[in-house]
Coordinates of C-alpha atoms in Angstrom, one line a residue:
M8 CA 221.4 273.9 -39.5
A9 CA 221.0 270.3 -38.6
L10 CA 218.4 268.5 -40.6
L11 CA 216.1 265.7 -39.5
Q12 CA 215.7 262.6 -41.4
I13 CA 211.9 262.0 -42.0
S14 CA 210.3 258.6 -43.1
E15 CA 206.9 257.4 -43.1
P16 CA 205.7 255.1 -40.4
G17 CA 206.7 251.5 -41.3
Q18 CA 209.0 252.5 -44.0
A19 CA 212.9 252.3 -44.2
T20 CA 214.8 255.4 -42.7
A21 CA 217.3 255.2 -45.5
P22 CA 216.2 256.3 -48.8
H23 CA 215.5 253.5 -51.3
Q24 CA 216.6 250.8 -48.8
H25 CA 214.8 247.6 -49.5
R26 CA 214.0 245.4 -46.5
L27 CA 214.4 241.8 -47.1
A28 CA 211.2 239.7 -46.6
V29 CA 210.1 236.5 -47.9
G30 CA 206.9 234.4 -48.2
I31 CA 207.1 230.8 -47.3
D32 CA 204.7 228.0 -48.3
L33 CA 205.2 225.3 -45.7
G34 CA 203.5 222.6 -47.6
T35 CA 202.7 219.0 -46.8
T36 CA 204.6 217.4 -49.8
N37 CA 207.0 220.4 -50.8
S38 CA 207.8 223.8 -49.4
L39 CA 208.9 227.0 -51.1
V40 CA 210.3 230.4 -50.4
A41 CA 209.7 233.6 -52.5
T42 CA 210.4 237.1 -52.4
V43 CA 209.7 240.4 -54.4
R44 CA 212.6 241.6 -56.4
S45 CA 212.3 244.6 -58.9
G46 CA 208.6 244.7 -58.3
V47 CA 208.2 240.9 -59.3
S48 CA 207.3 238.2 -57.0
E49 CA 209.7 235.1 -57.8
T50 CA 210.4 231.9 -56.0
L51 CA 214.0 231.3 -54.8
A52 CA 216.0 228.3 -56.0
D53 CA 218.8 226.2 -54.1
E54 CA 222.3 225.8 -55.5
Q55 CA 221.1 223.1 -57.7
G56 CA 218.5 225.3 -59.3
R57 CA 215.7 223.4 -57.6
Y58 CA 212.7 225.5 -56.4
L59 CA 210.7 222.8 -54.6
L60 CA 212.1 221.6 -51.1
P61 CA 210.5 218.3 -50.2
S62 CA 209.1 218.7 -46.8
V63 CA 211.1 215.6 -45.5
V64 CA 213.6 215.4 -42.7
R65 CA 215.9 212.5 -42.0
Y66 CA 217.5 212.0 -38.5
F67 CA 220.8 210.4 -37.7
S68 CA 221.9 208.8 -34.4
D69 CA 224.5 211.5 -33.8
G70 CA 221.8 214.1 -33.9
S71 CA 222.4 215.6 -37.5
T72 CA 219.7 216.0 -40.1
V73 CA 219.2 216.0 -43.7
V74 CA 216.3 218.2 -45.3
G75 CA 214.9 217.9 -48.6
A76 CA 215.6 215.8 -51.8
D77 CA 218.3 213.6 -50.0
A78 CA 215.9 212.9 -47.1
L79 CA 213.1 212.0 -49.6
A80 CA 215.4 209.7 -51.4
A81 CA 216.1 208.0 -48.1
S82 CA 212.5 207.6 -47.2
V83 CA 212.1 204.1 -48.8
D84 CA 215.1 202.5 -47.1
D85 CA 214.9 204.3 -43.7
P86 CA 211.2 205.2 -43.1
I87 CA 211.3 205.4 -39.4
N88 CA 213.8 208.0 -39.2
T89 CA 212.7 210.0 -42.1
V90 CA 209.8 212.2 -41.4
A91 CA 207.5 213.2 -44.2
S92 CA 204.0 215.0 -44.3
V93 CA 204.8 216.4 -41.0
K94 CA 202.2 219.2 -41.7
R95 CA 199.5 216.6 -41.0
F96 CA 200.7 216.2 -37.5
M97 CA 200.9 219.9 -36.6
G98 CA 199.1 220.6 -33.4
R99 CA 197.5 217.1 -33.3
G100 CA 197.3 214.2 -31.0
V101 CA 198.0 210.5 -31.6
R102 CA 194.2 209.6 -31.6
D103 CA 193.5 212.4 -34.3
V104 CA 196.2 211.0 -36.5
I105 CA 195.0 207.3 -36.1
A106 CA 191.5 208.4 -36.8
D107 CA 192.6 209.5 -40.3
G108 CA 192.8 205.7 -41.2
H109 CA 196.2 205.8 -42.8
P110 CA 198.7 203.0 -41.9
Q111 CA 201.3 204.9 -39.8
H112 CA 204.9 203.6 -40.0
Y113 CA 206.1 206.0 -37.5
E114 CA 206.4 205.3 -33.7
L115 CA 204.0 207.9 -32.3
V116 CA 204.3 209.0 -28.8
E117 CA 201.6 210.9 -27.1
G118 CA 203.1 214.3 -25.7
E119 CA 202.0 217.3 -23.8
G120 CA 200.2 219.5 -26.4
M121 CA 200.7 217.3 -29.5
L122 CA 202.2 214.0 -30.4
R123 CA 205.8 213.2 -30.8
L124 CA 207.7 210.8 -33.3
R125 CA 210.5 208.4 -32.0
T126 CA 213.6 208.4 -34.2
V127 CA 217.1 207.2 -33.9
A128 CA 218.0 210.6 -32.6
G129 CA 215.3 210.7 -30.0
V130 CA 211.8 211.8 -29.8
V131 CA 211.0 214.9 -31.9
S132 CA 207.8 217.0 -32.1
P133 CA 206.1 218.2 -35.5
V134 CA 207.1 221.7 -34.5
E135 CA 211.0 220.7 -34.3
V136 CA 210.5 218.8 -37.7
S137 CA 208.8 221.9 -39.4
A138 CA 211.7 224.2 -37.9
Q139 CA 214.3 222.2 -39.9
I140 CA 212.2 222.8 -43.1
L141 CA 211.7 226.6 -42.4
R142 CA 215.4 226.9 -41.3
T143 CA 216.5 225.5 -44.7
L144 CA 214.1 227.8 -46.6
G145 CA 215.4 230.7 -44.5
D146 CA 219.0 230.0 -45.1
R147 CA 218.3 229.8 -48.9
A148 CA 216.8 233.0 -48.9
K149 CA 219.6 234.7 -46.9
L150 CA 222.2 233.1 -49.2
T151 CA 220.3 234.2 -52.3
L152 CA 219.4 237.8 -51.1
G153 CA 222.7 238.5 -49.5
G154 CA 221.6 239.6 -45.9
D155 CA 219.4 239.0 -43.0
L156 CA 215.7 238.8 -43.2
E157 CA 213.3 241.6 -41.7
G158 CA 210.7 238.8 -41.5
V159 CA 208.6 236.2 -43.2
V160 CA 205.1 235.6 -44.0
I161 CA 204.0 231.9 -43.6
T162 CA 200.9 230.5 -45.4
V163 CA 198.7 228.0 -43.6
P164 CA 195.5 226.3 -44.7
A165 CA 192.3 228.4 -44.1
Y166 CA 190.9 225.7 -41.9
F167 CA 193.9 225.5 -39.7
N168 CA 192.7 226.0 -36.0
D169 CA 194.3 227.9 -33.1
A170 CA 196.5 225.0 -32.1
Q171 CA 197.9 224.4 -35.7
R172 CA 198.5 228.0 -36.3
Q173 CA 200.3 228.4 -33.0
A174 CA 202.4 225.3 -33.8
T175 CA 203.4 226.9 -37.0
K176 CA 204.5 230.0 -35.4
D177 CA 206.4 228.3 -32.8
A178 CA 208.1 226.2 -35.6
A179 CA 209.2 229.5 -37.3
K180 CA 210.5 231.1 -34.0
L181 CA 212.5 227.9 -33.3
A182 CA 213.9 228.2 -36.9
G183 CA 215.1 231.8 -35.9
L184 CA 212.6 233.4 -38.3
R185 CA 210.4 236.6 -37.4
V186 CA 206.8 235.9 -38.5
L187 CA 205.2 239.1 -39.8
R188 CA 202.0 237.3 -40.4
L189 CA 200.4 233.9 -41.0
I190 CA 198.0 234.1 -44.0
N191 CA 195.7 231.7 -45.4
E192 CA 196.9 229.9 -48.5
P193 CA 193.8 230.5 -50.7
T194 CA 194.2 234.4 -49.9
A195 CA 198.0 234.2 -50.8
A196 CA 196.9 232.5 -54.1
A197 CA 194.5 235.2 -55.2
V198 CA 197.0 237.9 -54.5
A199 CA 199.6 236.0 -56.5
Y200 CA 197.1 236.0 -59.5
G201 CA 196.9 239.8 -59.1
L202 CA 193.2 239.4 -58.6
D203 CA 193.4 242.5 -56.1
S204 CA 194.3 244.8 -59.1
R205 CA 191.2 243.5 -61.1
A206 CA 187.7 244.6 -61.3
D207 CA 185.5 243.9 -58.2
G208 CA 184.1 240.4 -58.0
V209 CA 183.6 237.0 -56.1
I210 CA 186.5 234.6 -56.4
V211 CA 186.5 230.9 -55.4
I212 CA 190.1 229.4 -54.4
Y213 CA 190.0 225.7 -54.7
D214 CA 193.3 224.5 -53.0
L215 CA 194.1 220.9 -53.0
G216 CA 197.5 220.1 -51.9
G217 CA 199.6 217.1 -50.5
G218 CA 197.9 216.9 -47.2
T219 CA 195.1 219.5 -46.9
F220 CA 192.1 220.8 -48.8
D221 CA 190.7 224.3 -48.6
V222 CA 188.2 226.4 -50.3
S223 CA 187.5 229.9 -49.8
V224 CA 185.1 232.4 -51.2
L225 CA 186.6 235.9 -51.4
R226 CA 185.0 239.3 -52.3
L227 CA 187.3 241.9 -53.9
N228 CA 186.0 245.3 -53.4
K229 CA 188.2 248.4 -54.2
G230 CA 191.4 246.4 -53.5
V231 CA 190.2 244.9 -50.2
F232 CA 190.1 241.1 -50.1
E233 CA 187.3 240.0 -47.6
V234 CA 187.0 236.2 -47.1
L235 CA 183.2 235.4 -47.1
A236 CA 183.5 232.0 -46.3
T237 CA 185.9 229.1 -45.9
A238 CA 185.8 225.3 -45.7
G239 CA 187.9 222.3 -46.1
D240 CA 189.6 219.3 -44.7
T241 CA 193.1 219.4 -43.0
A242 CA 193.2 215.4 -43.6
L243 CA 192.5 215.2 -47.1
G244 CA 195.0 215.6 -50.0
G245 CA 197.5 214.0 -52.3
D246 CA 198.8 211.7 -49.6
D247 CA 195.5 210.2 -49.2
L248 CA 195.2 209.4 -53.0
D249 CA 198.8 207.9 -52.6
H250 CA 197.7 205.6 -49.9
V251 CA 194.7 204.4 -52.0
I252 CA 196.9 203.8 -55.1
A253 CA 199.4 202.0 -53.0
N254 CA 196.7 199.6 -51.4
W255 CA 195.7 198.8 -55.0
L256 CA 199.2 198.2 -56.2
M257 CA 199.9 195.9 -53.3
Q258 CA 196.7 194.1 -53.9
Q259 CA 197.5 193.6 -57.6
A260 CA 201.0 192.3 -56.7
G261 CA 199.7 190.0 -54.0
I262 CA 201.4 191.8 -51.2
T263 CA 199.6 192.1 -47.9
L264 CA 199.9 195.1 -45.5
D265 CA 201.9 193.0 -42.9
A266 CA 204.6 192.6 -45.3
G267 CA 206.6 195.3 -43.5
V268 CA 207.1 199.2 -43.6
L269 CA 209.6 199.1 -46.5
F270 CA 207.4 197.3 -48.9
Y271 CA 204.6 199.9 -48.0
R272 CA 206.8 202.8 -48.4
R273 CA 207.9 201.5 -51.9
A274 CA 204.5 201.1 -52.9
V275 CA 203.5 204.7 -51.9
T276 CA 206.5 205.9 -53.8
I277 CA 205.5 204.3 -56.8
A278 CA 201.9 205.4 -56.3
R279 CA 203.0 208.9 -56.2
A280 CA 205.1 208.6 -59.3
A281 CA 202.1 207.1 -61.1
K282 CA 199.8 209.7 -60.2
E283 CA 202.1 212.4 -61.3
A284 CA 202.9 210.7 -64.5
L285 CA 199.2 210.1 -65.5
S286 CA 198.5 213.9 -65.3
S287 CA 200.1 214.1 -68.7
S288 CA 200.1 210.4 -69.9
S289 CA 197.5 207.9 -70.3
T290 CA 199.4 204.8 -69.1
F291 CA 202.1 204.1 -66.4
K292 CA 204.2 200.9 -66.3
I293 CA 204.7 199.4 -62.8
N294 CA 207.4 197.1 -61.5
V295 CA 206.9 195.9 -57.9
V296 CA 209.4 193.8 -55.9
R297 CA 207.4 191.3 -53.8
P298 CA 208.8 190.1 -50.3
N299 CA 210.2 186.8 -51.8
G300 CA 212.3 188.7 -54.3
T301 CA 210.0 188.0 -57.2
H302 CA 208.7 190.9 -59.4
W303 CA 205.1 191.9 -60.5
E304 CA 204.9 193.9 -63.6
G305 CA 201.6 195.7 -64.4
E306 CA 200.1 198.8 -65.7
L307 CA 198.0 201.6 -64.3
D308 CA 196.0 203.8 -66.8
R309 CA 194.3 207.1 -66.1
S310 CA 190.8 205.4 -66.3
T311 CA 191.7 203.1 -63.5
L312 CA 193.3 205.9 -61.4
N313 CA 190.3 208.2 -61.8
S314 CA 188.0 205.2 -60.5
L315 CA 190.3 204.7 -57.6
V316 CA 190.5 208.3 -56.3
E317 CA 187.0 209.6 -57.4
P318 CA 185.4 209.0 -54.0
L319 CA 188.2 211.1 -52.4
L320 CA 188.1 213.8 -55.1
R321 CA 184.2 214.1 -54.5
K322 CA 184.9 214.7 -50.9
T323 CA 186.2 218.0 -51.8
L324 CA 182.9 219.1 -53.4
T325 CA 180.7 219.2 -50.2
P326 CA 183.0 221.8 -48.6
C327 CA 182.8 223.9 -51.8
R328 CA 178.9 223.8 -51.9
R329 CA 179.0 224.7 -48.2
A330 CA 181.3 227.6 -48.7
L331 CA 179.1 229.1 -51.3
R332 CA 176.0 228.6 -49.0
D333 CA 177.7 230.2 -46.1
A334 CA 178.9 233.1 -48.2
G335 CA 175.3 233.5 -49.9
I336 CA 176.9 233.4 -53.3
A337 CA 175.4 231.7 -56.3
K338 CA 178.0 229.9 -58.6
E339 CA 176.7 232.2 -61.5
D340 CA 177.6 235.2 -59.6
L341 CA 181.4 233.9 -59.4
T342 CA 184.1 236.1 -61.3
E343 CA 186.9 233.5 -61.2
V344 CA 187.7 230.0 -59.9
V345 CA 191.3 229.6 -59.1
L346 CA 193.1 226.2 -58.7
V347 CA 196.0 225.9 -56.3
G348 CA 198.1 223.1 -55.1
G349 CA 200.0 220.3 -57.0
M350 CA 196.9 217.9 -56.9
T351 CA 195.1 220.3 -59.1
R352 CA 197.3 219.3 -62.1
M353 CA 195.3 216.1 -62.2
P354 CA 192.9 216.3 -65.1
R355 CA 190.0 214.9 -63.3
V356 CA 190.3 217.4 -60.5
R357 CA 189.8 220.2 -63.1
E358 CA 186.9 218.3 -64.7
L359 CA 185.1 218.1 -61.3
V360 CA 185.7 221.7 -60.5
A361 CA 184.4 223.0 -63.8
E362 CA 181.4 220.7 -63.5
L363 CA 180.6 221.9 -59.9
F364 CA 181.2 225.9 -60.7
G365 CA 180.0 225.9 -64.2
R366 CA 183.2 227.5 -65.5
S367 CA 186.8 226.7 -66.5
P368 CA 189.2 227.4 -63.6
L369 CA 192.1 229.7 -63.9
V370 CA 195.4 227.7 -64.2
T371 CA 197.9 230.0 -65.7
L372 CA 200.3 230.1 -62.7
D373 CA 202.3 227.2 -61.5
P374 CA 200.0 225.5 -58.7
D375 CA 202.9 224.5 -56.8
K376 CA 204.4 228.1 -56.5
V377 CA 201.3 230.3 -56.6
V378 CA 200.9 230.4 -52.6
A379 CA 204.6 231.2 -52.1
L380 CA 204.5 234.1 -54.6
G381 CA 201.3 235.5 -52.9
A382 CA 202.9 235.2 -49.6
A383 CA 206.0 237.0 -51.0
I384 CA 203.8 239.9 -52.0
Q385 CA 202.2 240.2 -48.5
A386 CA 205.6 240.0 -46.9
N387 CA 207.0 242.8 -49.1
V388 CA 204.0 245.1 -47.9
L389 CA 204.4 244.1 -44.3
A390 CA 208.1 244.8 -44.3
G391 CA 207.5 248.3 -45.2
N392 CA 208.7 248.2 -48.9
K393 CA 205.2 249.1 -50.3
A394 CA 202.3 251.0 -49.0
V395 CA 200.0 248.9 -46.7
D396 CA 196.9 250.5 -48.4
D397 CA 197.9 249.0 -51.7
M398 CA 196.4 245.8 -50.3
L399 CA 194.2 244.7 -47.5
L400 CA 193.3 241.1 -46.5
L401 CA 190.5 240.4 -44.4
D402 CA 190.2 236.7 -43.3
V403 CA 187.6 235.0 -41.3
I404 CA 187.2 232.3 -38.2
P405 CA 185.9 228.9 -39.4
L406 CA 184.1 228.1 -36.3
S407 CA 182.2 230.2 -33.5
L408 CA 183.9 231.0 -30.2
G409 CA 182.0 231.3 -26.9
L410 CA 181.8 230.5 -23.3
E411 CA 180.1 228.0 -20.9
M412 CA 177.1 229.3 -19.1
M413 CA 175.1 227.8 -16.2
G414 CA 173.5 224.6 -17.2
G415 CA 176.3 223.6 -19.7
L416 CA 174.9 226.1 -22.3
V417 CA 177.2 227.9 -24.9
E418 CA 177.0 231.6 -25.2
K419 CA 178.5 232.4 -28.5
I420 CA 180.7 235.5 -28.4
I421 CA 182.1 235.5 -31.9
P422 CA 180.2 233.8 -34.5
R423 CA 181.8 231.8 -37.3
N424 CA 182.9 233.4 -40.4
T425 CA 183.5 236.7 -38.7
T426 CA 186.3 238.8 -40.4
I427 CA 189.6 238.9 -38.4
P428 CA 191.3 240.6 -36.6
C429 CA 188.4 241.3 -34.3
G430 CA 187.3 241.9 -30.9
K431 CA 184.1 241.6 -29.0
A432 CA 183.1 242.2 -25.3
Q433 CA 180.1 240.9 -23.3
E434 CA 179.0 241.5 -19.7
F435 CA 178.1 238.7 -17.3
T436 CA 177.4 238.4 -13.7
T437 CA 177.8 236.1 -10.7
Y438 CA 175.4 233.2 -9.8
Q439 CA 175.6 232.9 -5.9
D440 CA 175.8 235.5 -3.0
G441 CA 179.4 236.3 -1.9
Q442 CA 180.9 234.7 -5.0
T443 CA 184.5 235.8 -5.1
A444 CA 185.8 233.8 -8.1
L445 CA 184.6 232.9 -11.6
A446 CA 185.7 229.9 -13.7
L447 CA 185.6 230.7 -17.5
H448 CA 185.4 227.9 -20.1
V449 CA 186.2 228.9 -23.6
V450 CA 184.7 226.7 -26.4
Q451 CA 184.6 226.3 -30.2
G452 CA 181.6 225.0 -32.1
E453 CA 178.0 225.6 -33.5
R454 CA 175.9 223.5 -31.0
E455 CA 174.0 224.9 -28.1
L456 CA 175.6 222.6 -25.5
V457 CA 179.2 222.6 -24.1
S458 CA 179.2 218.8 -24.5
D459 CA 178.7 219.0 -28.2
C460 CA 181.5 221.7 -28.8
R461 CA 185.2 221.5 -28.3
S462 CA 186.9 222.9 -25.3
L463 CA 189.7 225.2 -26.0
A464 CA 190.8 226.7 -22.8
R465 CA 189.9 227.3 -18.9
F466 CA 191.0 230.1 -16.5
E467 CA 189.7 231.7 -13.5
L468 CA 189.0 235.4 -12.3
R469 CA 189.8 235.7 -8.8
G470 CA 189.3 238.5 -6.2
I471 CA 185.9 239.5 -7.0
P472 CA 184.5 241.6 -4.1
P473 CA 181.7 239.7 -2.3
M474 CA 178.4 240.8 -3.4
V475 CA 174.8 239.5 -3.8
A476 CA 174.1 237.3 -6.8
G477 CA 173.7 239.4 -10.0
A478 CA 175.4 242.5 -8.6
A479 CA 179.0 242.0 -10.0
R480 CA 179.6 243.2 -13.5
I481 CA 182.2 241.0 -15.3
R482 CA 183.2 242.0 -18.8
V483 CA 184.7 239.3 -21.0
T484 CA 186.7 240.2 -24.0
F485 CA 187.6 237.9 -27.0
Q486 CA 190.3 239.2 -29.3
I487 CA 191.4 237.4 -32.4
D488 CA 194.6 238.9 -34.0
A489 CA 195.6 238.8 -37.7
D490 CA 196.9 235.3 -37.5
G491 CA 193.7 234.0 -36.2
L492 CA 194.9 233.5 -32.5
L493 CA 192.6 234.1 -29.7
S494 CA 193.0 235.8 -26.4
V495 CA 190.4 236.1 -23.7
T496 CA 190.4 238.7 -20.9
A497 CA 187.9 238.9 -18.0
E498 CA 187.6 242.0 -15.8
E499 CA 185.3 242.7 -12.8
L500 CA 184.2 246.4 -13.5
V501 CA 183.6 247.4 -9.9
S502 CA 187.1 246.5 -8.5
G503 CA 189.3 246.2 -11.6
V504 CA 190.2 242.8 -11.0
K505 CA 191.5 241.1 -14.2
G506 CA 192.2 237.6 -15.6
E507 CA 193.5 236.8 -19.0
I508 CA 194.5 233.7 -21.1
I509 CA 196.1 233.3 -24.5
V510 CA 194.4 230.4 -26.0
K511 CA 196.7 227.7 -27.1
P512 CA 194.7 224.5 -27.0
S513 CA 196.4 221.3 -26.6
Y514 CA 195.9 220.0 -30.0
G515 CA 193.9 220.6 -32.9
L516 CA 190.6 219.5 -34.3
N517 CA 190.6 217.8 -37.7
D518 CA 188.4 219.2 -40.4
S519 CA 186.2 216.1 -40.8
E520 CA 185.3 216.8 -37.1
I521 CA 184.7 220.5 -37.9
E522 CA 182.5 219.5 -40.9
R523 CA 180.7 217.0 -38.7
M524 CA 180.1 219.9 -36.2
L525 CA 178.9 222.2 -38.8
V526 CA 176.3 219.5 -40.3
E527 CA 175.3 218.5 -36.8
S528 CA 174.6 222.1 -35.9
I529 CA 172.1 222.4 -38.9
D530 CA 170.7 218.9 -38.3
H531 CA 170.1 219.5 -34.7
A532 CA 169.0 223.2 -34.9
Q533 CA 165.5 222.8 -33.7
S534 CA 166.3 220.0 -31.0
D535 CA 169.1 222.2 -29.8
V536 CA 166.9 225.3 -29.5
A537 CA 164.5 223.0 -27.4
V538 CA 167.3 221.8 -25.2
R539 CA 168.7 225.1 -24.6
T540 CA 165.2 226.7 -23.6
L541 CA 164.8 223.7 -21.1
R542 CA 168.3 224.2 -19.7
E543 CA 167.6 228.0 -19.3
Q544 CA 164.4 227.3 -17.5
Q545 CA 166.2 224.8 -15.3
V546 CA 168.8 227.3 -14.4
E547 CA 166.0 229.8 -13.6
A548 CA 164.5 227.2 -11.2
D549 CA 167.9 226.6 -9.6
R550 CA 168.4 230.4 -8.9
E551 CA 164.8 230.5 -7.5
V552 CA 165.5 227.6 -5.1
L553 CA 169.0 228.9 -4.1
A554 CA 167.8 232.4 -3.3
L555 CA 164.7 231.4 -1.5
E556 CA 166.6 228.9 0.7
S557 CA 169.3 231.4 1.4
A558 CA 166.6 233.9 2.5
L559 CA 164.7 231.5 4.6
A560 CA 167.9 230.4 6.5
V561 CA 168.3 234.1 7.6
D562 CA 164.9 235.1 8.8
G563 CA 162.3 232.4 7.8
D564 CA 161.6 231.4 11.3
V565 CA 160.7 235.1 12.2
L566 CA 158.9 236.2 9.3
V567 CA 157.0 233.1 8.1
P568 CA 154.1 231.7 10.0
L569 CA 154.0 227.8 10.3
E570 CA 151.0 227.4 7.8
E571 CA 152.6 229.5 5.1
R572 CA 156.0 227.9 5.6
A573 CA 154.3 224.5 4.8
L574 CA 153.0 225.9 1.6
I575 CA 156.4 227.3 0.6
D576 CA 158.3 224.0 1.5
E577 CA 155.7 222.1 -0.5
A578 CA 156.2 224.2 -3.4
L579 CA 159.8 224.2 -3.2
A580 CA 159.9 220.5 -3.2
H581 CA 157.6 220.3 -6.1
L582 CA 160.0 222.9 -8.1
K583 CA 163.1 220.5 -7.2
T584 CA 161.4 217.5 -8.4
V585 CA 160.1 218.7 -11.7
R586 CA 163.1 220.7 -12.7
L587 CA 165.0 217.3 -13.3
G588 CA 162.7 215.9 -15.9
A589 CA 159.7 218.0 -16.8
D590 CA 159.1 220.1 -19.8
V591 CA 159.7 223.9 -19.9
A592 CA 155.9 224.7 -19.2
T593 CA 155.8 222.6 -16.0
I594 CA 158.9 224.0 -14.7
R595 CA 157.6 227.5 -15.4
R596 CA 154.5 226.7 -13.7
A597 CA 156.3 225.3 -10.6
V598 CA 158.5 228.6 -10.4
E599 CA 155.2 230.7 -10.7
E600 CA 153.7 228.7 -7.8
V601 CA 156.8 229.1 -5.7
E602 CA 156.6 233.0 -6.2
R603 CA 152.9 233.2 -5.5
V604 CA 153.1 231.3 -2.1
C605 CA 156.1 233.5 -1.3
S606 CA 154.6 236.7 -2.0
G607 CA 153.7 237.5 1.5
Y608 CA 157.0 236.5 2.9
V609 CA 158.8 238.7 0.3
G610 CA 156.7 241.8 1.0
R611 CA 157.4 241.2 4.9
K612 CA 161.2 240.7 4.2
M613 CA 161.3 244.1 2.1
D614 CA 159.4 245.9 5.0
S615 CA 162.0 244.4 7.4
N616 CA 164.9 245.5 5.4
V617 CA 163.6 249.0 5.0
K618 CA 163.0 249.4 8.9
K619 CA 166.7 248.3 9.5
A620 CA 168.0 250.8 7.0
L621 CA 165.9 253.7 8.4
G622 CA 166.2 252.8 12.1
G623 CA 167.1 255.6 14.4
R624 CA 167.0 258.3 11.6
S625 CA 164.8 261.2 11.0
V626 CA 163.2 261.5 7.5
D627 CA 164.7 264.9 7.2
S628 CA 168.2 263.4 7.4
I629 CA 167.7 261.2 4.4
Q630 CA 168.7 262.6 0.9
F631 CA 166.8 261.6 -2.0

């Protein structure tokens, strides 16, 4: 008798077959790849034994590239064609990058979707640059593990928006890698520390890397990680500290910014070396070559370093406080505070975190490796090598998502800090008689008016059967997948007509803007409510005017006496006038006056419609 080979869903069909999967930390400064072997998560080294891959790509005129340490070494002498910190460009436009305030030695080109960088090999996008880094890490993993990869889990900052997440997935696809999941870096760090196997509690992950800052508040409950709140800044990290130190060095050496790109890049390189050395030493000797060939020798001590970077480090504390407030957690209730990212090696960072949260942070794992290690554990689960029930990650969205309503108002469909994946549907209707199409505008933000939020996407639902205003039933469904990417579907329930869009915004919203939007939503809460109430009353007035004018055009001359028509026209004109600049109460009174003077006409119109419907029919023939 033939035997069937049985396997559990999601598990390998061959007994003891281990599917190869890796976790990748695609970092601003350095990137890593890790995997689980013999039940232990470990980072994978290159042939020279180096675990960290500098996130740097150098382009040559023949189209060839060099990735990693060799590219980094050339960044001082060939800065235009050597792209570093590309993560800060992912999903962003030229204006976004310039707004960060850093001197840009790259030639930035505005492109469709996001900016481009001009090199000797041509114009390249941040997605293409990131793909080179991911391909190098993927090749390292295949060589080390001796086979093809089932898939990868890539980590992203918790505050990456839709555009930045989609750009990361596109880069992986271009690199020939199958993405099992995008997970937030703080969540990956918690997994790496094994916090999922500890007693239930609340954990804060403070993640300060080379180009981004994230803070997340997680609750662990029976093995389930739930992200209660997240905050941060995708334009704040070690790079920013390097620029501050470099500017100080150039000022001390008497070198101005117009000295050229080479001198600035050299200053940044020295600044980074000084910053790293002063994490373990008290002083750092500096030798800077001036444009005229002379040398400036000096010294940077830890105290001076701290004073230079203190304003930037303190910028990380505000998102921390906001995350705790959003999560409804007091710092006394925290179980652990975990530090992630190379910048957290700096003693001053550890001091500030300890002061803020009132406890010493957990730093037993290498902060450069911890995110990749956690991603590898998640990849091992998703590849089918371990039961999915062993670990469940529940992330959240950072900003509310909604639709534009009449009057430029925002109807929030999914509020911020909602756990993902998630979906929510809401029904809407048409505004005008005979309306056969509906334009939908998807927005992101916390304010009540569309003008104060960010536009994500627009699409149209066409083919709606002509009906009177308000008769159509249109269900709009928002769905966010496990990677935090949004799709919106609209369906007219009577006819079954559908429209759908996968939201891929043109470029991202930087987190100083996100923070500004959140702060403004709090500061303007009362005024926003007042504005919304006024707009809703104005929309109601518009509906009243439109409905009445449409009805009068059909039978007003027949059903309305001249004296009554004069009163209606007068009330209608008054309503049109006051709806533009009056307060809510005045507009409401004007609407009520229109309804009062039209009451006779409305009654006669209803009688007329009933007579038409029953004309020529006996009462006995009508079924009730």
